[in-house]
Coordinates of C-alpha atoms and ligand atoms in Angstrom, one line a residue:
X13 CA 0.0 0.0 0.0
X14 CA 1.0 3.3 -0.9
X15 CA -0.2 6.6 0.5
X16 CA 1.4 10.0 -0.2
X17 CA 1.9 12.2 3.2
X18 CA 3.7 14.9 1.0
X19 CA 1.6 14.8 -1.9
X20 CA 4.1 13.0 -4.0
X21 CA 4.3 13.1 -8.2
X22 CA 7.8 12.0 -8.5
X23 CA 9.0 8.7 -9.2
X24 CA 11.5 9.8 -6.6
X25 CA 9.2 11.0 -3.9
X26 CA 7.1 7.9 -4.3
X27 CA 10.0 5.6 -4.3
X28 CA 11.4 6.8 -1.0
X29 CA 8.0 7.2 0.9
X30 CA 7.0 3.7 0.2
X31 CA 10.2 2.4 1.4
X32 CA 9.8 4.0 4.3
X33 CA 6.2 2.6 4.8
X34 CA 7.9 -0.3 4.2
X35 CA 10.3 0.1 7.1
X36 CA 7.4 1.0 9.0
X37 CA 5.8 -2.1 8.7
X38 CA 8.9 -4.0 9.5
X39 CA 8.8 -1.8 12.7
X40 CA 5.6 -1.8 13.5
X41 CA 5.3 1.7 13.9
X42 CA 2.0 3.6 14.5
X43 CA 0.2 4.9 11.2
X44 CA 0.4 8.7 13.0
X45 CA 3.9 8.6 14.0
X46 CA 5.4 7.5 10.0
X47 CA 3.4 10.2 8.6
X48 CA 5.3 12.4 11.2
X49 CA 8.3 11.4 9.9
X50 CA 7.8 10.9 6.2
X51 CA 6.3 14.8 6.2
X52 CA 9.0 17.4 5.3
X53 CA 9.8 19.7 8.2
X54 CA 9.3 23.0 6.1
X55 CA 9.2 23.7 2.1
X56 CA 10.6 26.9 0.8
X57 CA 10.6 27.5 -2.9
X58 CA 12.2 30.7 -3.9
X59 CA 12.8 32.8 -6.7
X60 CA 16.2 33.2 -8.3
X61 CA 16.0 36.2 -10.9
X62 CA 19.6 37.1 -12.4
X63 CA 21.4 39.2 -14.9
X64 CA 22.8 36.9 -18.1
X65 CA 26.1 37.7 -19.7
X66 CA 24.1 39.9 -22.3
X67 CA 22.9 41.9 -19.7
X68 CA 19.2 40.7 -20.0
X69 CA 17.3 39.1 -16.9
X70 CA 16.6 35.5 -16.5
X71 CA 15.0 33.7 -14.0
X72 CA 15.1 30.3 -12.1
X73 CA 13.1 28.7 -9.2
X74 CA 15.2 26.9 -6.4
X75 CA 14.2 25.0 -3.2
X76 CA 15.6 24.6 0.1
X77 CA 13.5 21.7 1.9
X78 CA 14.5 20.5 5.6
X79 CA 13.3 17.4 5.7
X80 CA 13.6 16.1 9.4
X81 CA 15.8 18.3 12.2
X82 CA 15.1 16.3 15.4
X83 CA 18.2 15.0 15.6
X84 CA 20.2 17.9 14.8
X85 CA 20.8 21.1 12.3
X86 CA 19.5 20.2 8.5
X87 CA 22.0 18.6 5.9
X88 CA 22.4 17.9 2.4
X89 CA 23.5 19.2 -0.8
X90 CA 22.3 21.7 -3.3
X91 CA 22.1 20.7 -6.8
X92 CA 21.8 22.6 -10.2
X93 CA 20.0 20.9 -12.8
X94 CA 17.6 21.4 -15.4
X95 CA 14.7 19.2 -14.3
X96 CA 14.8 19.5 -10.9
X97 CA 11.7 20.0 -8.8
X98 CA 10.0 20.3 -5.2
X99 CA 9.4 17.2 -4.9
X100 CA 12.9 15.6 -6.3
X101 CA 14.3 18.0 -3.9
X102 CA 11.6 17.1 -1.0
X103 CA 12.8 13.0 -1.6
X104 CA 16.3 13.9 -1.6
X105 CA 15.9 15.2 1.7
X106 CA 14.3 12.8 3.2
X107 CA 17.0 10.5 2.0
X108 CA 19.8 12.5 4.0
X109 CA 17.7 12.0 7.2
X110 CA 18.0 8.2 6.6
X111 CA 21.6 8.5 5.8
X112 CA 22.1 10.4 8.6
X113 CA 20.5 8.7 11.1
X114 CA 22.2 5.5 10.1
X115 CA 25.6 7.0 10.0
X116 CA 25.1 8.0 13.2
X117 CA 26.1 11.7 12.2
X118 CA 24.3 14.3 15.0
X119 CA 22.2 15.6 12.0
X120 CA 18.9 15.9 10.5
X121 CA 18.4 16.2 6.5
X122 CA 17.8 18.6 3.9
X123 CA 18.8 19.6 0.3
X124 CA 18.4 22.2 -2.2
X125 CA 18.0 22.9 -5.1
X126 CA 18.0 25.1 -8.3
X127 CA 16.1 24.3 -11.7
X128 CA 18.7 25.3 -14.1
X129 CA 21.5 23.5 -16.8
X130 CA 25.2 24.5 -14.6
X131 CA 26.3 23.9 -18.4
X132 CA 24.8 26.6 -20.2
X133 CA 26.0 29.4 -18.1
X134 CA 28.6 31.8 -17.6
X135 CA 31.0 31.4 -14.7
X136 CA 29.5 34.8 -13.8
X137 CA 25.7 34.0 -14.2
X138 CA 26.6 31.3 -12.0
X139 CA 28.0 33.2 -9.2
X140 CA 24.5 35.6 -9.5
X141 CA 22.4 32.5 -9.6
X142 CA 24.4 31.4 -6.4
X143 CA 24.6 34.3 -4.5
X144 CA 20.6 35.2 -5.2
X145 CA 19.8 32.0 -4.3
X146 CA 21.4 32.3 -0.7
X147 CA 19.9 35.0 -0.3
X148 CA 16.7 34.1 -0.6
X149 CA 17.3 31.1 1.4
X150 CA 18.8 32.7 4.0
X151 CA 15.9 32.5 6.7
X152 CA 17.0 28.5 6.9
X153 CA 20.5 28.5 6.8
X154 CA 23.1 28.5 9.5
X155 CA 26.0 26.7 11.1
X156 CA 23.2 25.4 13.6
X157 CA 20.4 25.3 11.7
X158 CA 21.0 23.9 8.0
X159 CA 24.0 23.5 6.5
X160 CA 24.6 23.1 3.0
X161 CA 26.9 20.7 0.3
X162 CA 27.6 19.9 -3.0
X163 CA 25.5 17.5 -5.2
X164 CA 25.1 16.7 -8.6
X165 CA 25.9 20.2 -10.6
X166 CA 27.6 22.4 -7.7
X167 CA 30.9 22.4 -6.5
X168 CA 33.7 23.9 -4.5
X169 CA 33.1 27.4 -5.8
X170 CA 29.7 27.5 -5.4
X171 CA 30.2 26.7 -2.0
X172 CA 32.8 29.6 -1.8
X173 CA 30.0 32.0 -3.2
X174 CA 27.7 30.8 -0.6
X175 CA 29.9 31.0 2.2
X176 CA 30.7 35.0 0.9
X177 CA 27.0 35.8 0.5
X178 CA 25.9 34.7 3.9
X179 CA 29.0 36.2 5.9
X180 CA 28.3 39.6 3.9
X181 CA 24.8 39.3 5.1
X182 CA 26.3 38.2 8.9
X183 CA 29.1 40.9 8.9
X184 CA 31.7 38.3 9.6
X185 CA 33.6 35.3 7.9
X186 CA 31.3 31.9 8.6
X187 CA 33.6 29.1 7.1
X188 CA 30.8 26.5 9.1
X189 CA 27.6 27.7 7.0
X190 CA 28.7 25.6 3.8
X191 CA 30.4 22.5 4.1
X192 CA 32.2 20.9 0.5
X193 CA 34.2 24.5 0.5
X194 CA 37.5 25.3 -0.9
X195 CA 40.6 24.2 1.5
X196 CA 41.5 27.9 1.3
X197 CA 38.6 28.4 3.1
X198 CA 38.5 26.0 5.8
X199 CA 37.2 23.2 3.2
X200 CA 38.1 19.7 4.6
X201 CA 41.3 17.6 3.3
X202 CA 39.7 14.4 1.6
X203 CA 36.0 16.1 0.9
X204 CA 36.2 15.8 -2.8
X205 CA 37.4 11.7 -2.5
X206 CA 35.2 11.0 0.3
X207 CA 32.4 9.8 -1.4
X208 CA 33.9 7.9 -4.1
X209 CA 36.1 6.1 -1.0
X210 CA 32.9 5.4 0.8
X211 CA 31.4 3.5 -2.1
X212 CA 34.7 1.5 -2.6
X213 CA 35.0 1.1 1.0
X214 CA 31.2 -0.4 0.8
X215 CA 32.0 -2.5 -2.5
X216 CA 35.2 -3.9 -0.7
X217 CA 32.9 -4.6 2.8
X218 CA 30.0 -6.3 0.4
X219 CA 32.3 -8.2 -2.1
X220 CA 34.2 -9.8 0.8
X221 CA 30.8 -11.2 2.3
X222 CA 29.4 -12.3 -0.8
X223 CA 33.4 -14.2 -1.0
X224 CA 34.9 -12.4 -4.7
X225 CA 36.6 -9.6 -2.9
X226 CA 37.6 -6.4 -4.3
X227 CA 41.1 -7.7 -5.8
X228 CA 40.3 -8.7 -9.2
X229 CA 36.6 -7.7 -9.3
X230 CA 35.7 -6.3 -12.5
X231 CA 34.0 -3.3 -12.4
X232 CA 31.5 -1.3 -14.3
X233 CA 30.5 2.6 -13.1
X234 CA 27.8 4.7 -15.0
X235 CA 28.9 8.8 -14.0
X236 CA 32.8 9.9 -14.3
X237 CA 31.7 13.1 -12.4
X238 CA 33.2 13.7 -9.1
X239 CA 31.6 10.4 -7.4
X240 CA 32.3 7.9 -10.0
X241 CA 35.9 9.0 -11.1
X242 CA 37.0 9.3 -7.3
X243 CA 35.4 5.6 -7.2
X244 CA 37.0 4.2 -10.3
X245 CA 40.2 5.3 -8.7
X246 CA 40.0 4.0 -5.6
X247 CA 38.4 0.5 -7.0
X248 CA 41.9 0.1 -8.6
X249 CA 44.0 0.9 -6.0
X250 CA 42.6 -1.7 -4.4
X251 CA 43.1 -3.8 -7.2
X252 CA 39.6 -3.9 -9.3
X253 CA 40.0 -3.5 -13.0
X254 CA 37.3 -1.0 -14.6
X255 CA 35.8 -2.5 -17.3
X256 CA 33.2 0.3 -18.4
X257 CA 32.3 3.8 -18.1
X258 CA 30.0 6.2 -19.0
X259 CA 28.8 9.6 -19.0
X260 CA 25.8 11.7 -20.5
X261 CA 27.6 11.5 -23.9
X262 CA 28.5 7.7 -24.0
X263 CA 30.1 4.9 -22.7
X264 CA 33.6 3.2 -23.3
X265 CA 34.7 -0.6 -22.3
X266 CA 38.0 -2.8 -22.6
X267 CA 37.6 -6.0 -21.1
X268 CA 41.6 -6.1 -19.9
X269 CA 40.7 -2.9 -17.9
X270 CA 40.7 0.9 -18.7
X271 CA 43.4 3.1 -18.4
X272 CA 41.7 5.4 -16.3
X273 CA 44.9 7.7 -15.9
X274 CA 45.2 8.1 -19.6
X275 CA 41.4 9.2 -19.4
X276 CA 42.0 11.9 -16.7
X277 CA 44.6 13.0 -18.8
X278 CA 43.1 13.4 -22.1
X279 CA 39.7 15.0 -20.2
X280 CA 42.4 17.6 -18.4
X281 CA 43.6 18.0 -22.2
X282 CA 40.3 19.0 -23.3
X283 CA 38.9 16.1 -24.3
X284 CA 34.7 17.1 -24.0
X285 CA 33.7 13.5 -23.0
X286 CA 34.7 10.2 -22.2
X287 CA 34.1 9.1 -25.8
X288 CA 36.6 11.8 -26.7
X289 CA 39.6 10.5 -24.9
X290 CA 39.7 7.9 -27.2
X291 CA 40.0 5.5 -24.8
X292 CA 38.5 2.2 -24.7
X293 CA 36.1 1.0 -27.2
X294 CA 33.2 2.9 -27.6
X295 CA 30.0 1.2 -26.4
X296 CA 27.5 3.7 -27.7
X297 CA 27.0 7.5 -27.7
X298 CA 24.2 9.5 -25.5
X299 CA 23.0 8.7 -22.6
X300 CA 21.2 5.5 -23.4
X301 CA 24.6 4.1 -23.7
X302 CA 24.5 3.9 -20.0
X303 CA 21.8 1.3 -20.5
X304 CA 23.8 -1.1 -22.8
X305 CA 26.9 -0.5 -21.0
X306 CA 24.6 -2.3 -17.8
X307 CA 24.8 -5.2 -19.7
X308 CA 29.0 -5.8 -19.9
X309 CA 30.2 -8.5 -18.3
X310 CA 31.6 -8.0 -15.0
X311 CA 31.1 -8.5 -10.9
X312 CA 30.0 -5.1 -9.6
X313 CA 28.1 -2.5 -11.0
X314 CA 28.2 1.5 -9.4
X315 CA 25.5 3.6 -10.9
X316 CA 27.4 7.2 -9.9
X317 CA 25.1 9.6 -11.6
X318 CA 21.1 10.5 -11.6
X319 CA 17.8 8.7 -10.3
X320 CA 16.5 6.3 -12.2
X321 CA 18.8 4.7 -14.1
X322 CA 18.2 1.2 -13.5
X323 CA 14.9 0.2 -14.2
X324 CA 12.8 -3.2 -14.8
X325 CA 15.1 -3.7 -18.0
X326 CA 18.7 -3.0 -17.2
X327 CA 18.3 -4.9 -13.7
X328 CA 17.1 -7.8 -16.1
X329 CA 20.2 -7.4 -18.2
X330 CA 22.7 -7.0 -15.4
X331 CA 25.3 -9.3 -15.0
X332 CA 27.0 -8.5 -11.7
X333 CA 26.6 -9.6 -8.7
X334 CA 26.5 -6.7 -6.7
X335 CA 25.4 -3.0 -6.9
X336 CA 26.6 -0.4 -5.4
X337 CA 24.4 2.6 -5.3
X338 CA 27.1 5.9 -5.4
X339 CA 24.3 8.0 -6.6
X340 CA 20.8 8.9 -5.4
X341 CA 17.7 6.5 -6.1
X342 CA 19.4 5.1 -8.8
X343 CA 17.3 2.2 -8.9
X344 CA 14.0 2.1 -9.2
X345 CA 11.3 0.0 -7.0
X346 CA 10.7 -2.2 -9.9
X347 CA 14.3 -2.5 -10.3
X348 CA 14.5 -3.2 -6.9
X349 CA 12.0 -6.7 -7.6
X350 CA 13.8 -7.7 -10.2
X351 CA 17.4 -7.3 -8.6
X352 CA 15.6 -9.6 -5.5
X353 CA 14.0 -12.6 -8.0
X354 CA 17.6 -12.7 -9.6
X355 CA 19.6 -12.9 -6.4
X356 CA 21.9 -9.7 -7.1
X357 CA 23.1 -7.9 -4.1
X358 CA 22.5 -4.0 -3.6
X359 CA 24.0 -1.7 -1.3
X360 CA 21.6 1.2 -1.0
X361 CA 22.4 4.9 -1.8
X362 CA 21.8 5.8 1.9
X363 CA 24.5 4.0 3.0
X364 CA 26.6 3.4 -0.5
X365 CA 27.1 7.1 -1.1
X366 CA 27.3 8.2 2.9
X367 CA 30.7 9.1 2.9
X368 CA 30.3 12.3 1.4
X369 CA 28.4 13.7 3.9
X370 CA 30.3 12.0 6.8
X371 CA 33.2 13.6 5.3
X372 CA 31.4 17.0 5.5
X373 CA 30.2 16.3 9.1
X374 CA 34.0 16.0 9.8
X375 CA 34.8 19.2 8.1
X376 CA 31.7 20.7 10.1
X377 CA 33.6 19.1 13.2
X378 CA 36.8 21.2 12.0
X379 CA 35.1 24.6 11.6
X380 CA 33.8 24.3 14.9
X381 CA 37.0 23.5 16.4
X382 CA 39.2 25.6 14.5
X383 CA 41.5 22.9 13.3
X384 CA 43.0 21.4 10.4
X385 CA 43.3 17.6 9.9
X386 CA 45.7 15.7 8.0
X387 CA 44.0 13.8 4.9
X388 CA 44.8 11.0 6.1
X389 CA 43.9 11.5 9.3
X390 CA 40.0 12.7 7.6
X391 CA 40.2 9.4 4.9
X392 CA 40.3 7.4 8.5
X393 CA 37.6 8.4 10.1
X394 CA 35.8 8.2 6.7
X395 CA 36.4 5.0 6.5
X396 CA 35.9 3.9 10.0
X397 CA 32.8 5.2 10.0
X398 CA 31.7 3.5 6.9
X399 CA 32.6 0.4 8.6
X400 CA 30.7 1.0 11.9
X401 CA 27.9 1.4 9.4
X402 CA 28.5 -1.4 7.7
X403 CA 28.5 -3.8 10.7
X404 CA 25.2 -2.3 11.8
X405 CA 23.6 -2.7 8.1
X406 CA 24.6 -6.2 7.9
X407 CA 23.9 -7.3 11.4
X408 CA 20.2 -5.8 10.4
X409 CA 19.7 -7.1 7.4
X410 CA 20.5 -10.6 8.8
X411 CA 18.9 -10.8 12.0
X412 CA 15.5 -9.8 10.2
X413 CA 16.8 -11.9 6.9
X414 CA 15.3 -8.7 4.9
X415 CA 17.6 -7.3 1.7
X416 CA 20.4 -4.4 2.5
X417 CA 17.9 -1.5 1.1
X418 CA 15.0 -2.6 3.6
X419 CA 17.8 -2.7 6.1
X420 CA 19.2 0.6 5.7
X421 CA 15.7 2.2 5.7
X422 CA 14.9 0.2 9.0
X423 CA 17.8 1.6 10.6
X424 CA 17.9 4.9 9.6
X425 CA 13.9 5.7 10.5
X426 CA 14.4 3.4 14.1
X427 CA 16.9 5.9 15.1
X428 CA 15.2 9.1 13.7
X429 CA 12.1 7.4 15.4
X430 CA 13.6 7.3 18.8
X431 CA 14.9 10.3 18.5
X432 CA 11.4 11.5 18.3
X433 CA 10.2 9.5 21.0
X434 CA 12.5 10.8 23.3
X435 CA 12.1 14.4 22.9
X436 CA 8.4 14.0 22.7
X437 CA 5.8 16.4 20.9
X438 CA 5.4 19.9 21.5
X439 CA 2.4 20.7 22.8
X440 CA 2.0 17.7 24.0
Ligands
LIG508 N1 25.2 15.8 -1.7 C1 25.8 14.8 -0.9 C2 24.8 13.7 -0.5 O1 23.8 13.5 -1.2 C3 26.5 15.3 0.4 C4 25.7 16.1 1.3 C5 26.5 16.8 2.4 O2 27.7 16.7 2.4 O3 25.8 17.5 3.2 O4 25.0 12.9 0.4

């Protein structure tokens, strides 16, 4: 049974509420109480006007949502894309509470987000569609109150610009308002790995259970953007060969492995894709090329870039024998089924991709503290808390016998749910 608390129209929305009800029944938590939980905490949708290059006005819409805050100030990304919406940004939200809470991270979740191509602007339009935007959502935003990332389409510099606009606005430098910030200002060592290091940290955990290991695993990984290049990386330095890539403009494979250093190297050259780099041979151009690439023979597949993209079909074509989710819902509850019938293991997005923002809780943890770690000293704690996690995932998803996604979703709302339960309701 499905029923929408937050009037949800997104495959997104609706994928993560009926997990949760899902959890909820596992739980057997009162009908009241999910709904509680399930409901965004507040909604804002804000108007981003801005001056182009050309010196006309264009406009955009952005959201901030904060999802749950019970357990502590909002968190989650902000992400630039065209087709972004309430309630994509409402369901992305709610999927940093989960994360959160099963991390164990003294935070609630939120995200952001701003209906516009990062592609088809100016550097400068950019920073104006940046700094607007902060302003306009600076009612929610705060070292203690909500604290936002990067996600899919924002980076570094955006979080430089968001930082500046909200200390103008303060009258004083606040590093801790952003996290995902340049290491010039107070940025965290090992932010920009973290979260392709979580996801091989969680292949490595899951591959070793299922008894392939990570040495030797062939590996397939759909997004070379910031998650899935960090993760290709990483895979091989622990030994995985990387049998296929893609991004929105194709997909390249070479059974023996890809030199990924000669693709870094031809994209810093200027190569515009990884079709471009020559590398490899080319599976298929555009982004349905993801879709065949699904399909290559290998033992673990990371889907690193948007929602959706493994539905009822690729998870019939899918080879591997393990998932693991670097990017947001990337699978789809139909997906989901068919991955279950066929035996294939998944490691969910709210655990697979959690690094990033544990990384950022640690950078959070600097700011506060006015200190500078080592990176290794911050790729450590990454991964130790990955491995806390991990313990507590599979110990769940055992003890009930249930799969690691119902797992993850049971563990994140108990703890949000207790956390609720503990500070009661006001009035009461
Ligand atoms: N955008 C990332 C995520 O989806 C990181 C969020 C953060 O660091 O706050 O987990």
């Amino acid at each position: 049974m499905f029923t929408a608390v937050s009037g949800a129209g997104h495959p997104a929305l609706e994928a993560i509420e009926s997990r949760i009800w899902e959890a909820a029944r596992q739980l057997g938590l009162a009908d009241g109480l999910v709904e509680n939980v399930i409901a965004p905490r507040r909604v804002l949708e804000v108007s981003v006007p801005y001056t182009r290059a050309d010196g006309t006005r264009g406009h955009a819409t952005g959201w901030r949502v904060h999802h749950n805050t019970t357990r502590g100030p909002a968190k989650g990304g902000v992400r630039y894309h065209p087709e972004v919406c309430r309630d994509e940004v409402v369901a992305l939200a709610a999927g940093m509470s989960l994360k959160c809470a099963l991390m164990n991270l003294p935070l609630g979740g939120a995200k952001g987000g701003v209906a516009t191509d990062p592609r088809a602007h100016t550097s400068k339009e950019l920073e104006r569609i940046t700094r607007r935007y902060t302003t306009e959502i600076f009612p929610l935003i705060g070292p203690d109150k909500d604290v936002p990332a990067p996600d899919v389409g924002t980076n570094a510099q955006v979080m430089a610009w968001m930082m500046d606009q909200y200390s103008m606005a303060m009258g004083y430098a606040v590093p801790g308002v952003v996290t995902g910030k340049p290491i010039e200002l107070y940025g965290s060592l090992g932010r920009e790995s973290a979260t392709g290091r979580g996801v091989v940290e969680a292949a490595t955990l899951a591959a070793e259970e299922l008894g392939f290991g990570i040495e030797g695993a062939r590996v397939v990984i759909q997004g070379y953007g910031n998650v899935g290049s960090w993760a290709a990386r990483l895979a091989v330095e622990r030994g995985a060969r990387v049998v296929a890539v893609s991004d929105v403009d194709g997909a390249v494979h070479d059974p023996a492995g890809l030199d990924l250093e000669r693709i870094d190297r031809a994209l810093a050259e200027g190569a515009h894709s990884l079709v471009e780099t020559g590398v490899g041979d080319v599976i298929g151009t555009g982004v349905e090329a993801s879709s065949e690439m699904f399909g290559v023979d290998c033992d673990i597949v990371m889907p690193c870039a948007l929602s959706g993209a493994i539905d009822r079909a690729e998870a019939e074509q899918l080879t591997a024998r393990l998932i693991v989710e670097g990017a947001n819902g990337p699978t789809t509850p139909e997906a989901d089924l068919v991955l279950a019938d066929r035996d294939i293991w998944l490691i969910p997005d709210v655990y697979a991709n959690a690094g990033g923002v544990t990384c950022s809780y640690l950078e959070q943890c600097q700011n506060f503290a006015h200190l500078t770690w080592s990176e290794d000293e911050v790729n450590d704690r990454v991964v130790r808390l990955m491995r806390d996690a991990y313990g507590r995932l599979r110990d769940t998803a055992e003890s009930l016998g249930i799969r690691h996604r119902l797992a993850a979703t049971v563990l994140g709302l108990r703890t949000i749910v207790d956390a609720h339960h503990l500070r009661g309701l006001s009035p009461s």
